[in-house]
């Protein structure tokens, strides 16, 4: 099987080029080209024979855009094809401060959360660092029309399909590749990683020296009720998640965020708000409320905008920092593995 060149950092590329008798400056040159989205055939600053050698051994860009769908609000959804034929999806959100790309870290997911479409067929496989990065590379090129070194994406969120910390090494390598100043140079401060709360990996991440924004999908303040929504809650207690967040804050100084998906009758009652206030008050955190995007295979109901604001009001009155996430891309299967599922169903 061919290796993926986008998986390599500069020092690995240097070792490789030196080992094949090439000058070490080729490493930075090829790194820049790959991160600009160039195929080997487009790297005209390399000799033809070197390009041929690279093509024999490596895949250049490990992902391509299969389809893009634009919402009336500017949100754009992408369906990508990986080099082994697997299909994943991503979303581009256009904000005043810049473009944010939501990336996937796995094909499928093994967490099987009650509300989420990504876990419906389980985990197919992990994405490599270069495949996660590849999503940013191809959308950046799509946006900049092929102008080398023109960066159109300023922010990245790891909130697509998969559990990033379940694919720990590749995710951390991706974060380092993404922030490399010889490549896309997207600072870790502009990156948010969302986890279902894998406590041991959160603790490890605190020691990695990557100052990304840590986001945890909480969805209930009660362990027993959380287990019904998120099976992973059988493995980790909320109190341990909170301690891991505190360690992350102590190490990085970064405020952390809790995502809270409002599911009607399940986690949106006054007692849920009271308990959230009790466990989170005074902590350097923010609560991001999300309205459920109903998934046809799942039997869960969302809440109206009015109900969501009412719940938010309870949290704010209790002293928490809380906001309701703006809903974008509703008309294009905006979230969470639904586009990929539809594509697979229609093409089987
Ligand atoms: N595994 C990670 C990242 C992927 S999910 C995690 O659990 O955080 C990221 C977020 O997508 C989740 O917090 C959830 O709030 C949101 N999400 C998943 N399914 C959704 C749905 N049906 N409607 C709205 N948001 C959803």
mmCIF file of C-alpha atoms and ligand atoms in Angstrom:
data_model
loop_
_atom_site.group_PDB
_atom_site.id
_atom_site.type_symbol
_atom_site.label_atom_id
_atom_site.label_comp_id
_atom_site.label_asym_id
_atom_site.label_seq_id
_atom_site.Cartn_x
_atom_site.Cartn_y
_atom_site.Cartn_z
ATOM 1 C CA UNK A 1 0.000 0.000 0.000
ATOM 2 C CA UNK A 2 1.170 3.509 -0.800
ATOM 3 C CA UNK A 3 2.023 5.793 2.094
ATOM 4 C CA UNK A 4 0.369 9.185 2.518
ATOM 5 C CA UNK A 5 2.861 12.045 2.177
ATOM 6 C CA UNK A 6 0.540 14.465 4.007
ATOM 7 C CA UNK A 7 1.083 12.338 7.144
ATOM 8 C CA UNK A 8 4.720 13.446 7.315
ATOM 9 C CA UNK A 9 6.071 16.367 9.314
ATOM 10 C CA UNK A 10 9.108 18.303 8.110
ATOM 11 C CA UNK A 11 11.621 16.341 10.125
ATOM 12 C CA UNK A 12 10.265 13.014 8.815
ATOM 13 C CA UNK A 13 10.368 14.405 5.274
ATOM 14 C CA UNK A 14 13.989 15.510 5.778
ATOM 15 C CA UNK A 15 14.964 12.000 6.871
ATOM 16 C CA UNK A 16 13.190 10.584 3.869
ATOM 17 C CA UNK A 17 14.740 12.907 1.273
ATOM 18 C CA UNK A 18 18.238 12.558 2.725
ATOM 19 C CA UNK A 19 17.867 8.764 2.742
ATOM 20 C CA UNK A 20 17.124 8.823 -0.980
ATOM 21 C CA UNK A 21 20.110 11.051 -1.699
ATOM 22 C CA UNK A 22 18.164 14.300 -2.136
ATOM 23 C CA UNK A 23 18.973 17.667 -0.534
ATOM 24 C CA UNK A 24 17.233 18.237 2.795
ATOM 25 C CA UNK A 25 15.688 21.540 1.652
ATOM 26 C CA UNK A 26 13.323 19.445 -0.475
ATOM 27 C CA UNK A 27 11.477 18.636 2.751
ATOM 28 C CA UNK A 28 10.171 22.170 3.309
ATOM 29 C CA UNK A 29 9.529 22.639 -0.388
ATOM 30 C CA UNK A 30 7.365 19.533 -0.685
ATOM 31 C CA UNK A 31 5.687 20.174 2.689
ATOM 32 C CA UNK A 32 4.589 23.623 1.470
ATOM 33 C CA UNK A 33 3.325 22.231 -1.802
ATOM 34 C CA UNK A 34 1.316 19.448 -0.155
ATOM 35 C CA UNK A 35 -0.196 21.870 2.357
ATOM 36 C CA UNK A 36 -1.176 24.138 -0.553
ATOM 37 C CA UNK A 37 -3.057 21.215 -2.051
ATOM 38 C CA UNK A 38 -0.704 20.520 -4.975
ATOM 39 C CA UNK A 39 -0.571 17.103 -6.595
ATOM 40 C CA UNK A 40 2.829 15.618 -7.431
ATOM 41 C CA UNK A 41 2.147 16.358 -11.098
ATOM 42 C CA UNK A 42 1.799 20.046 -10.222
ATOM 43 C CA UNK A 43 5.071 20.265 -8.281
ATOM 44 C CA UNK A 44 6.977 21.653 -11.225
ATOM 45 C CA UNK A 45 9.827 22.834 -9.012
ATOM 46 C CA UNK A 46 10.859 19.176 -8.675
ATOM 47 C CA UNK A 47 12.614 17.167 -11.365
ATOM 48 C CA UNK A 48 10.460 14.823 -13.388
ATOM 49 C CA UNK A 49 12.317 11.801 -12.054
ATOM 50 C CA UNK A 50 11.791 12.866 -8.425
ATOM 51 C CA UNK A 51 8.087 13.387 -9.084
ATOM 52 C CA UNK A 52 7.896 9.919 -10.583
ATOM 53 C CA UNK A 53 9.669 8.399 -7.610
ATOM 54 C CA UNK A 54 7.311 10.131 -5.184
ATOM 55 C CA UNK A 55 4.283 9.009 -7.182
ATOM 56 C CA UNK A 56 5.457 5.402 -7.042
ATOM 57 C CA UNK A 57 5.739 5.406 -3.271
ATOM 58 C CA UNK A 58 3.212 7.941 -2.021
ATOM 59 C CA UNK A 59 -0.276 9.354 -2.246
ATOM 60 C CA UNK A 60 -0.052 13.168 -2.432
ATOM 61 C CA UNK A 61 -3.478 14.520 -1.411
ATOM 62 C CA UNK A 62 -5.321 11.654 0.310
ATOM 63 C CA UNK A 63 -8.823 13.048 -0.101
ATOM 64 C CA UNK A 64 -10.978 14.716 -2.726
ATOM 65 C CA UNK A 65 -14.202 16.694 -2.658
ATOM 66 C CA UNK A 66 -16.929 14.514 -4.116
ATOM 67 C CA UNK A 67 -19.745 16.968 -3.750
ATOM 68 C CA UNK A 68 -20.500 20.321 -2.113
ATOM 69 C CA UNK A 69 -23.887 21.711 -1.148
ATOM 70 C CA UNK A 70 -24.408 25.338 -0.212
ATOM 71 C CA UNK A 71 -27.038 26.513 2.230
ATOM 72 C CA UNK A 72 -28.932 29.760 1.810
ATOM 73 C CA UNK A 73 -27.069 31.085 4.871
ATOM 74 C CA UNK A 74 -23.627 30.474 3.309
ATOM 75 C CA UNK A 75 -22.882 27.288 5.229
ATOM 76 C CA UNK A 76 -21.428 24.711 2.894
ATOM 77 C CA UNK A 77 -21.392 20.987 3.342
ATOM 78 C CA UNK A 78 -18.764 18.740 1.748
ATOM 79 C CA UNK A 79 -18.767 15.080 0.973
ATOM 80 C CA UNK A 80 -15.226 13.771 0.573
ATOM 81 C CA UNK A 81 -13.779 10.567 -0.800
ATOM 82 C CA UNK A 82 -10.715 9.018 0.813
ATOM 83 C CA UNK A 83 -8.134 7.087 -1.206
ATOM 84 C CA UNK A 84 -9.588 3.736 -0.085
ATOM 85 C CA UNK A 85 -13.077 4.755 -1.253
ATOM 86 C CA UNK A 86 -14.515 5.558 2.178
ATOM 87 C CA UNK A 87 -16.705 8.641 2.324
ATOM 88 C CA UNK A 88 -16.717 11.292 5.067
ATOM 89 C CA UNK A 89 -18.297 14.703 5.415
ATOM 90 C CA UNK A 90 -17.510 18.180 6.689
ATOM 91 C CA UNK A 91 -19.037 21.631 7.061
ATOM 92 C CA UNK A 92 -17.733 25.090 6.307
ATOM 93 C CA UNK A 93 -19.238 27.934 8.292
ATOM 94 C CA UNK A 94 -18.708 31.500 7.148
ATOM 95 C CA UNK A 95 -18.499 33.939 10.035
ATOM 96 C CA UNK A 96 -17.590 37.624 10.099
ATOM 97 C CA UNK A 97 -14.236 36.804 11.686
ATOM 98 C CA UNK A 98 -13.370 34.179 9.117
ATOM 99 C CA UNK A 99 -14.119 30.742 7.738
ATOM 100 C CA UNK A 100 -14.390 27.802 10.114
ATOM 101 C CA UNK A 101 -14.082 24.237 8.871
ATOM 102 C CA UNK A 102 -15.537 21.338 10.862
ATOM 103 C CA UNK A 103 -13.446 18.191 10.307
ATOM 104 C CA UNK A 104 -13.953 14.481 10.937
ATOM 105 C CA UNK A 105 -11.363 12.361 12.732
ATOM 106 C CA UNK A 106 -12.762 8.877 12.061
ATOM 107 C CA UNK A 107 -14.912 7.101 9.485
ATOM 108 C CA UNK A 108 -17.928 6.360 11.664
ATOM 109 C CA UNK A 109 -17.593 6.322 15.440
ATOM 110 C CA UNK A 110 -17.752 3.718 18.178
ATOM 111 C CA UNK A 111 -19.316 5.893 20.892
ATOM 112 C CA UNK A 112 -22.896 5.225 19.793
ATOM 113 C CA UNK A 113 -24.478 8.311 21.381
ATOM 114 C CA UNK A 114 -28.279 8.171 21.355
ATOM 115 C CA UNK A 115 -28.739 11.353 19.304
ATOM 116 C CA UNK A 116 -25.967 11.044 16.745
ATOM 117 C CA UNK A 117 -25.987 9.673 13.196
ATOM 118 C CA UNK A 118 -22.216 9.128 13.017
ATOM 119 C CA UNK A 119 -22.241 6.111 15.302
ATOM 120 C CA UNK A 120 -25.096 4.290 13.584
ATOM 121 C CA UNK A 121 -22.789 1.867 11.759
ATOM 122 C CA UNK A 122 -20.041 1.799 14.359
ATOM 123 C CA UNK A 123 -16.405 2.647 13.760
ATOM 124 C CA UNK A 124 -15.119 1.840 10.276
ATOM 125 C CA UNK A 125 -11.576 3.159 10.782
ATOM 126 C CA UNK A 126 -9.412 5.947 12.126
ATOM 127 C CA UNK A 127 -8.309 8.744 9.819
ATOM 128 C CA UNK A 128 -4.577 9.352 9.554
ATOM 129 C CA UNK A 129 -3.145 12.769 10.471
ATOM 130 C CA UNK A 130 -2.811 13.592 6.776
ATOM 131 C CA UNK A 131 -6.401 12.605 6.083
ATOM 132 C CA UNK A 132 -7.666 14.922 8.819
ATOM 133 C CA UNK A 133 -5.390 17.668 7.533
ATOM 134 C CA UNK A 134 -6.389 16.814 3.956
ATOM 135 C CA UNK A 135 -9.904 18.084 4.645
ATOM 136 C CA UNK A 136 -8.504 21.524 5.493
ATOM 137 C CA UNK A 137 -6.107 21.411 2.535
ATOM 138 C CA UNK A 138 -8.717 20.582 -0.113
ATOM 139 C CA UNK A 139 -11.341 23.026 1.144
ATOM 140 C CA UNK A 140 -8.709 25.759 1.436
ATOM 141 C CA UNK A 141 -7.704 25.139 -2.167
ATOM 142 C CA UNK A 142 -11.356 25.034 -3.240
ATOM 143 C CA UNK A 143 -11.809 28.474 -1.638
ATOM 144 C CA UNK A 144 -8.612 30.124 -2.844
ATOM 145 C CA UNK A 145 -8.885 28.880 -6.410
ATOM 146 C CA UNK A 146 -5.417 27.305 -6.353
ATOM 147 C CA UNK A 147 -3.420 30.376 -5.351
ATOM 148 C CA UNK A 148 -0.408 28.980 -3.555
ATOM 149 C CA UNK A 149 0.013 30.067 0.096
ATOM 150 C CA UNK A 150 -3.361 31.854 0.228
ATOM 151 C CA UNK A 151 -5.117 30.844 3.398
ATOM 152 C CA UNK A 152 -8.887 31.064 3.413
ATOM 153 C CA UNK A 153 -9.638 28.989 6.505
ATOM 154 C CA UNK A 154 -8.849 30.655 9.817
ATOM 155 C CA UNK A 155 -10.505 28.313 12.302
ATOM 156 C CA UNK A 156 -10.930 24.570 12.599
ATOM 157 C CA UNK A 157 -13.255 22.588 14.847
ATOM 158 C CA UNK A 158 -12.878 18.858 15.439
ATOM 159 C CA UNK A 159 -16.593 18.245 15.721
ATOM 160 C CA UNK A 160 -17.326 16.158 12.668
ATOM 161 C CA UNK A 161 -17.696 12.385 12.657
ATOM 162 C CA UNK A 162 -15.655 10.434 15.141
ATOM 163 C CA UNK A 163 -14.185 10.876 18.579
ATOM 164 C CA UNK A 164 -10.871 12.739 18.189
ATOM 165 C CA UNK A 165 -9.385 11.438 21.445
ATOM 166 C CA UNK A 166 -10.236 7.850 20.436
ATOM 167 C CA UNK A 167 -7.796 8.491 17.556
ATOM 168 C CA UNK A 168 -5.344 10.219 19.855
ATOM 169 C CA UNK A 169 -1.929 10.028 18.157
ATOM 170 C CA UNK A 170 -3.190 10.963 14.706
ATOM 171 C CA UNK A 171 -5.266 13.816 16.111
ATOM 172 C CA UNK A 172 -2.333 15.299 18.044
ATOM 173 C CA UNK A 173 -0.073 14.943 15.010
ATOM 174 C CA UNK A 174 -2.735 16.687 12.926
ATOM 175 C CA UNK A 175 -2.825 19.599 15.412
ATOM 176 C CA UNK A 176 0.932 20.030 15.065
ATOM 177 C CA UNK A 177 0.868 19.815 11.259
ATOM 178 C CA UNK A 178 -1.979 22.324 11.073
ATOM 179 C CA UNK A 179 -0.127 24.924 13.152
ATOM 180 C CA UNK A 180 3.227 24.483 11.386
ATOM 181 C CA UNK A 181 4.317 27.883 10.070
ATOM 182 C CA UNK A 182 5.697 26.244 6.919
ATOM 183 C CA UNK A 183 2.226 24.919 6.156
ATOM 184 C CA UNK A 184 -1.262 26.274 6.771
ATOM 185 C CA UNK A 185 -0.072 27.935 9.991
ATOM 186 C CA UNK A 186 -3.453 27.812 11.735
ATOM 187 C CA UNK A 187 -2.723 28.521 15.377
ATOM 188 C CA UNK A 188 -3.944 26.012 17.951
ATOM 189 C CA UNK A 189 -5.759 28.919 19.580
ATOM 190 C CA UNK A 190 -8.082 28.916 16.578
ATOM 191 C CA UNK A 191 -8.816 25.211 16.931
ATOM 192 C CA UNK A 192 -11.538 23.611 19.071
ATOM 193 C CA UNK A 193 -11.499 19.929 19.885
ATOM 194 C CA UNK A 194 -14.725 18.332 21.043
ATOM 195 C CA UNK A 195 -14.669 15.121 23.045
ATOM 196 C CA UNK A 196 -17.324 12.935 24.610
ATOM 197 C CA UNK A 197 -15.121 13.015 27.719
ATOM 198 C CA UNK A 198 -12.344 10.390 27.516
ATOM 199 C CA UNK A 199 -10.789 11.423 30.809
ATOM 200 C CA UNK A 200 -7.408 9.635 30.504
ATOM 201 C CA UNK A 201 -6.824 11.148 27.068
ATOM 202 C CA UNK A 202 -7.920 14.604 28.231
ATOM 203 C CA UNK A 203 -5.288 14.407 30.965
ATOM 204 C CA UNK A 204 -2.671 13.395 28.396
ATOM 205 C CA UNK A 205 -3.680 16.223 26.098
ATOM 206 C CA UNK A 206 -3.064 18.734 28.888
ATOM 207 C CA UNK A 207 0.626 17.731 28.774
ATOM 208 C CA UNK A 208 1.047 17.938 24.981
ATOM 209 C CA UNK A 209 1.652 21.665 24.731
ATOM 210 C CA UNK A 210 -1.120 22.183 22.223
ATOM 211 C CA UNK A 211 -3.267 25.099 23.370
ATOM 212 C CA UNK A 212 -6.425 24.171 21.552
ATOM 213 C CA UNK A 213 -9.839 25.040 22.968
ATOM 214 C CA UNK A 214 -11.143 22.023 24.808
ATOM 215 C CA UNK A 215 -14.832 21.299 24.421
ATOM 216 C CA UNK A 216 -16.654 18.478 26.184
ATOM 217 C CA UNK A 217 -20.011 17.056 25.155
ATOM 218 C CA UNK A 218 -21.803 16.899 28.486
ATOM 219 C CA UNK A 219 -25.505 16.608 27.621
ATOM 220 C CA UNK A 220 -26.528 15.807 31.207
ATOM 221 C CA UNK A 221 -25.321 16.804 34.676
ATOM 222 C CA UNK A 222 -26.402 13.427 36.154
ATOM 223 C CA UNK A 223 -24.180 10.352 35.618
ATOM 224 C CA UNK A 224 -27.111 7.923 35.531
ATOM 225 C CA UNK A 225 -29.061 9.934 32.948
ATOM 226 C CA UNK A 226 -25.930 10.661 30.935
ATOM 227 C CA UNK A 227 -25.388 6.913 30.529
ATOM 228 C CA UNK A 228 -28.684 6.674 28.669
ATOM 229 C CA UNK A 229 -27.662 9.385 26.207
ATOM 230 C CA UNK A 230 -23.954 8.551 25.945
ATOM 231 C CA UNK A 231 -22.791 4.969 26.596
ATOM 232 C CA UNK A 232 -19.248 6.251 27.278
ATOM 233 C CA UNK A 233 -20.613 7.664 30.557
ATOM 234 C CA UNK A 234 -20.447 4.091 31.877
ATOM 235 C CA UNK A 235 -16.669 4.421 31.760
ATOM 236 C CA UNK A 236 -16.118 7.986 33.043
ATOM 237 C CA UNK A 237 -17.862 9.969 35.771
ATOM 238 C CA UNK A 238 -18.778 13.619 35.351
ATOM 239 C CA UNK A 239 -16.721 14.521 38.434
ATOM 240 C CA UNK A 240 -13.624 13.022 36.754
ATOM 241 C CA UNK A 241 -14.369 14.938 33.559
ATOM 242 C CA UNK A 242 -14.518 18.141 35.596
ATOM 243 C CA UNK A 243 -11.156 17.398 37.248
ATOM 244 C CA UNK A 244 -9.578 16.736 33.854
ATOM 245 C CA UNK A 245 -10.959 20.059 32.566
ATOM 246 C CA UNK A 246 -9.486 21.793 35.600
ATOM 247 C CA UNK A 247 -6.087 20.262 34.886
ATOM 248 C CA UNK A 248 -6.371 21.407 31.271
ATOM 249 C CA UNK A 249 -7.110 24.927 32.489
ATOM 250 C CA UNK A 250 -4.243 24.897 34.996
ATOM 251 C CA UNK A 251 -1.792 23.802 32.298
ATOM 252 C CA UNK A 252 -2.970 25.970 29.427
ATOM 253 C CA UNK A 253 -4.914 28.862 30.962
ATOM 254 C CA UNK A 254 -7.637 28.138 28.430
ATOM 255 C CA UNK A 255 -11.258 28.321 29.485
ATOM 256 C CA UNK A 256 -13.122 25.149 28.529
ATOM 257 C CA UNK A 257 -16.537 24.711 26.980
ATOM 258 C CA UNK A 258 -19.372 22.275 27.590
ATOM 259 C CA UNK A 259 -21.686 21.366 24.787
ATOM 260 C CA UNK A 260 -25.205 20.608 25.859
ATOM 261 C CA UNK A 261 -27.622 19.207 23.335
ATOM 262 C CA UNK A 262 -31.183 19.972 24.391
ATOM 263 C CA UNK A 263 -33.389 16.886 24.039
ATOM 264 C CA UNK A 264 -37.027 17.387 24.887
ATOM 265 C CA UNK A 265 -38.086 15.734 28.132
ATOM 266 C CA UNK A 266 -34.661 14.134 28.622
ATOM 267 C CA UNK A 267 -32.280 16.848 29.792
ATOM 268 C CA UNK A 268 -34.087 20.196 29.560
ATOM 269 C CA UNK A 269 -35.996 20.276 32.847
ATOM 270 C CA UNK A 270 -35.440 22.833 35.629
ATOM 271 C CA UNK A 271 -33.707 20.184 37.751
ATOM 272 C CA UNK A 272 -31.106 19.749 34.994
ATOM 273 C CA UNK A 273 -30.460 23.476 34.975
ATOM 274 C CA UNK A 274 -30.167 23.504 38.784
ATOM 275 C CA UNK A 275 -27.645 20.673 38.789
ATOM 276 C CA UNK A 276 -25.598 22.230 35.970
ATOM 277 C CA UNK A 277 -25.415 25.415 38.022
ATOM 278 C CA UNK A 278 -24.404 23.468 41.116
ATOM 279 C CA UNK A 279 -21.545 21.579 39.446
ATOM 280 C CA UNK A 280 -20.251 24.328 37.116
ATOM 281 C CA UNK A 281 -20.706 27.583 38.971
ATOM 282 C CA UNK A 282 -17.450 29.470 39.536
ATOM 283 C CA UNK A 283 -15.515 27.289 37.087
ATOM 284 C CA UNK A 284 -13.672 28.874 34.126
ATOM 285 C CA UNK A 285 -16.105 27.422 31.635
ATOM 286 C CA UNK A 286 -18.848 28.269 29.200
ATOM 287 C CA UNK A 287 -21.966 26.280 28.304
ATOM 288 C CA UNK A 288 -22.878 26.072 24.651
ATOM 289 C CA UNK A 289 -26.479 24.955 24.234
ATOM 290 C CA UNK A 290 -27.354 23.194 21.009
ATOM 291 C CA UNK A 291 -30.758 22.406 19.591
ATOM 292 C CA UNK A 292 -31.059 18.799 18.483
ATOM 293 C CA UNK A 293 -30.977 18.157 14.804
ATOM 294 C CA UNK A 294 -33.475 15.316 14.596
ATOM 295 C CA UNK A 295 -32.033 12.159 13.039
ATOM 296 C CA UNK A 296 -34.625 9.975 11.315
ATOM 297 C CA UNK A 297 -33.211 6.712 12.722
ATOM 298 C CA UNK A 298 -33.422 8.047 16.286
ATOM 299 C CA UNK A 299 -36.478 8.605 18.358
ATOM 300 C CA UNK A 300 -35.533 11.834 20.091
ATOM 301 C CA UNK A 301 -37.238 15.201 19.970
ATOM 302 C CA UNK A 302 -35.634 18.605 19.875
ATOM 303 C CA UNK A 303 -36.843 21.765 21.581
ATOM 304 C CA UNK A 304 -38.147 25.011 20.106
ATOM 305 C CA UNK A 305 -35.964 28.090 20.031
ATOM 306 C CA UNK A 306 -38.132 29.620 22.738
ATOM 307 C CA UNK A 307 -37.657 26.629 25.030
ATOM 308 C CA UNK A 308 -33.916 26.688 24.407
ATOM 309 C CA UNK A 309 -33.736 30.364 25.408
ATOM 310 C CA UNK A 310 -35.787 29.607 28.508
ATOM 311 C CA UNK A 311 -33.273 26.935 29.580
ATOM 312 C CA UNK A 312 -30.403 29.290 28.797
ATOM 313 C CA UNK A 313 -32.085 31.942 30.957
ATOM 314 C CA UNK A 314 -32.108 29.558 33.922
ATOM 315 C CA UNK A 315 -28.360 28.914 33.557
ATOM 316 C CA UNK A 316 -27.496 32.585 33.189
ATOM 317 C CA UNK A 317 -29.676 33.520 36.144
ATOM 318 C CA UNK A 318 -27.817 30.888 38.166
ATOM 319 C CA UNK A 319 -24.495 32.534 37.362
ATOM 320 C CA UNK A 320 -23.227 30.460 34.426
ATOM 321 C CA UNK A 321 -21.904 31.773 31.155
ATOM 322 C CA UNK A 322 -24.168 30.221 28.530
ATOM 323 C CA UNK A 323 -25.182 30.811 24.931
ATOM 324 C CA UNK A 324 -27.368 29.102 22.369
ATOM 325 C CA UNK A 325 -25.518 27.997 19.266
ATOM 326 C CA UNK A 326 -26.743 29.701 16.142
ATOM 327 C CA UNK A 327 -28.339 27.191 13.840
ATOM 328 C CA UNK A 328 -26.853 27.062 10.395
ATOM 329 C CA UNK A 329 -27.308 24.884 7.373
ATOM 330 C CA UNK A 330 -30.632 23.384 8.449
ATOM 331 C CA UNK A 331 -31.656 23.051 4.821
ATOM 332 C CA UNK A 332 -28.614 20.920 3.903
ATOM 333 C CA UNK A 333 -28.604 18.154 6.536
ATOM 334 C CA UNK A 334 -26.404 20.583 8.481
ATOM 335 C CA UNK A 335 -25.035 18.257 11.087
ATOM 336 C CA UNK A 336 -23.600 15.092 12.273
ATOM 337 C CA UNK A 337 -23.172 12.333 9.755
ATOM 338 C CA UNK A 338 -26.549 12.733 8.095
ATOM 339 C CA UNK A 339 -25.278 13.695 4.659
ATOM 340 C CA UNK A 340 -22.868 10.779 4.538
ATOM 341 C CA UNK A 341 -25.632 8.364 5.500
ATOM 342 C CA UNK A 342 -27.961 9.709 2.863
ATOM 343 C CA UNK A 343 -25.183 9.425 0.247
ATOM 344 C CA UNK A 344 -24.402 5.830 1.208
ATOM 345 C CA UNK A 345 -28.080 4.854 1.252
ATOM 346 C CA UNK A 346 -28.685 6.392 -2.163
ATOM 347 C CA UNK A 347 -25.628 4.816 -3.746
ATOM 348 C CA UNK A 348 -25.943 1.268 -2.463
HETATM 349 N N1 LIG B 1 -17.043 12.836 19.488
HETATM 350 C C1 LIG B 1 -16.912 14.228 19.751
HETATM 351 C C2 LIG B 1 -17.017 15.099 18.535
HETATM 352 C C3 LIG B 1 -18.100 14.808 17.549
HETATM 353 S S1 LIG B 1 -19.744 15.218 17.984
HETATM 354 C C4 LIG B 1 -17.919 14.644 20.815
HETATM 355 O O1 LIG B 1 -18.685 13.816 21.257
HETATM 356 O O2 LIG B 1 -17.889 15.788 21.227
HETATM 357 C C5 LIG B 1 -19.714 16.905 18.236
HETATM 358 C C6 LIG B 1 -21.039 17.460 18.621
HETATM 359 O O3 LIG B 1 -21.989 17.269 17.568
HETATM 360 C C7 LIG B 1 -21.674 16.830 19.847
HETATM 361 O O4 LIG B 1 -21.380 17.475 21.022
HETATM 362 C C8 LIG B 1 -23.127 17.054 19.593
HETATM 363 O O5 LIG B 1 -23.540 18.116 20.371
HETATM 364 C C9 LIG B 1 -23.246 17.418 18.138
HETATM 365 N N2 LIG B 1 -24.259 16.549 17.574
HETATM 366 C C10 LIG B 1 -24.208 15.229 17.315
HETATM 367 N N3 LIG B 1 -25.391 14.785 16.864
HETATM 368 C C11 LIG B 1 -26.199 15.855 16.821
HETATM 369 C C12 LIG B 1 -27.553 16.046 16.440
HETATM 370 N N4 LIG B 1 -28.300 15.048 16.008
HETATM 371 N N5 LIG B 1 -28.053 17.289 16.534
HETATM 372 C C13 LIG B 1 -27.305 18.327 16.965
HETATM 373 N N6 LIG B 1 -26.035 18.223 17.339
HETATM 374 C C14 LIG B 1 -25.485 16.988 17.278
#
